[in-house]
Amino acid sequence: MNHSLKPWNTFGIDRNAHRIVCAENTQQLLNAWQEAVQKQQPVLILGEGSNVLFLEDFSGTVIINRIKGIDVHEDPTAWLVHVGAGENWHNLVQYTLENGMPGLENLALIPGCAGSSPIQNIGAYGVELQRVCDYVDCVELSSGKSQRLSALACRFGYRDSIFKHEYQDRFVITAVGLRIAKSWQPVLTYGDLTRLDPATVTPQQVFETVCQMRTSKLPDPKVSGNAGSFFKNPVITAQQASALLAAFPNAPHYPQADGSVKLAAGWLIDQCQLKGMAIGGAAIHHLQALVIVNTGQAVSSDVVELARHVRRRVGEKFNVWLEPEVRFIGQNGEVNAVEVIA
């Protein structure tokens, strides 16, 4: 159990695994998975570990997915980009921009690998992966059979997909297919993007604005360990929203197509005056209330206690109960994060 997971999670939490394997192709990944199963060990497949919190030492094999490669084809209306699951997401965004294929710029600087993007249906500044996802290639771990899921079959929702439900632990994502429309339309609905002129703005300006917003608010994991946004933005009913807005008319809120209303978790936490609050080595970031940082010597229980405190304070003030976006990993695999901090 002396293989340190510290380099493999952006929180920088010092936990160990029984074994760590870097897989550069599907066969290496399958071999490592099947070997662990034969030994009746749990298996965890990671990309860049940018969205996990290790609660304890992992008693089995951690497989790091490093399947690389970017292939581009086109049809009359779109660029078709096939991306290996182990490619860094931000590098992919830069690659598409540099090669004249704009459309991903709102998703710049989201940490992690391309293969993790469909699991969470990553999103930022008004754009979600499902907007550009064409298909996801995956392999059934037990049989080694390849499967291509259409975007519809992925059942994308807010920070959700089939890979968090019946495909979890049974399939591994090997590649993602993106369809990037040639008729570029800027999405300028959030933050500093609203100040840009839709008639003259360039994809590069959108990219630079997104990078500026993210770096000004979000700490670099290499400097202060963190997993990005710790909590999901809560989605509440229209009835709940009208009651909340009557009491807090300034609350940022975003009506959804189904009649529900999305709130800004960072704003809710900020209203509880929690920025900078620390428990042990874990702290709420002083600029962005949505981020919990490792100030240097945090242990996982510090992060859990702080998250629990945040959830309780927001719940008491707003009757809105936050849920972690970060995946909590126990000794044998993922556990229910809400139950851990409830």
mmCIF file of N, CA and C in Angstrom, residues 19 30-43 61 141-142:
data_model
loop_
_atom_site.group_PDB
_atom_site.id
_atom_site.type_symbol
_atom_site.label_atom_id
_atom_site.label_comp_id
_atom_site.label_asym_id
_atom_site.label_seq_id
_atom_site.Cartn_x
_atom_site.Cartn_y
_atom_site.Cartn_z
ATOM 1 N N ARG A 19 -1.744 -0.484 -5.911
ATOM 2 C CA ARG A 19 -1.011 -0.538 -7.183
ATOM 3 C C ARG A 19 -1.482 0.611 -8.061
ATOM 4 N N LEU A 30 -7.280 -2.751 -20.169
ATOM 5 C CA LEU A 30 -8.058 -3.975 -19.919
ATOM 6 C C LEU A 30 -7.243 -5.004 -19.136
ATOM 7 N N ASN A 31 -5.965 -5.145 -19.493
ATOM 8 C CA ASN A 31 -5.110 -6.106 -18.792
ATOM 9 C C ASN A 31 -5.012 -5.777 -17.306
ATOM 10 N N ALA A 32 -4.798 -4.492 -17.014
ATOM 11 C CA ALA A 32 -4.668 -4.074 -15.613
ATOM 12 C C ALA A 32 -5.978 -4.301 -14.867
ATOM 13 N N TRP A 33 -7.094 -3.994 -15.538
ATOM 14 C CA TRP A 33 -8.405 -4.177 -14.887
ATOM 15 C C TRP A 33 -8.661 -5.663 -14.613
ATOM 16 N N GLN A 34 -8.408 -6.499 -15.628
ATOM 17 C CA GLN A 34 -8.699 -7.932 -15.466
ATOM 18 C C GLN A 34 -7.791 -8.588 -14.429
ATOM 19 N N GLU A 35 -6.544 -8.135 -14.362
ATOM 20 C CA GLU A 35 -5.614 -8.665 -13.355
ATOM 21 C C GLU A 35 -6.106 -8.343 -11.945
ATOM 22 N N ALA A 36 -6.578 -7.112 -11.754
ATOM 23 C CA ALA A 36 -7.087 -6.715 -10.442
ATOM 24 C C ALA A 36 -8.334 -7.514 -10.074
ATOM 25 N N VAL A 37 -9.215 -7.713 -11.058
ATOM 26 C CA VAL A 37 -10.449 -8.458 -10.804
ATOM 27 C C VAL A 37 -10.135 -9.910 -10.429
ATOM 28 N N GLN A 38 -9.166 -10.510 -11.134
ATOM 29 C CA GLN A 38 -8.770 -11.884 -10.815
ATOM 30 C C GLN A 38 -8.259 -11.996 -9.380
ATOM 31 N N LYS A 39 -7.615 -10.924 -8.911
ATOM 32 C CA LYS A 39 -7.101 -10.917 -7.532
ATOM 33 C C LYS A 39 -8.157 -10.419 -6.543
ATOM 34 N N GLN A 40 -9.383 -10.195 -7.074
ATOM 35 C CA GLN A 40 -10.509 -9.711 -6.264
ATOM 36 C C GLN A 40 -10.182 -8.389 -5.560
ATOM 37 N N GLN A 41 -9.510 -7.513 -6.315
ATOM 38 C CA GLN A 41 -9.185 -6.176 -5.813
ATOM 39 C C GLN A 41 -10.119 -5.147 -6.454
ATOM 40 N N PRO A 42 -10.474 -4.096 -5.722
ATOM 41 C CA PRO A 42 -11.220 -3.005 -6.362
ATOM 42 C C PRO A 42 -10.346 -2.269 -7.383
ATOM 43 N N VAL A 43 -11.001 -1.652 -8.363
ATOM 44 C CA VAL A 43 -10.291 -0.911 -9.411
ATOM 45 C C VAL A 43 -10.881 0.482 -9.532
ATOM 46 N N THR A 61 -6.258 -1.428 -7.300
ATOM 47 C CA THR A 61 -5.462 -0.868 -8.397
ATOM 48 C C THR A 61 -6.088 0.421 -8.918
ATOM 49 N N LEU A 141 -15.586 -3.441 -19.645
ATOM 50 C CA LEU A 141 -14.385 -3.959 -18.989
ATOM 51 C C LEU A 141 -14.387 -5.487 -18.890
ATOM 52 N N SER A 142 -15.537 -6.071 -18.606
ATOM 53 C CA SER A 142 -15.582 -7.519 -18.377
ATOM 54 C C SER A 142 -15.381 -8.322 -19.662
#
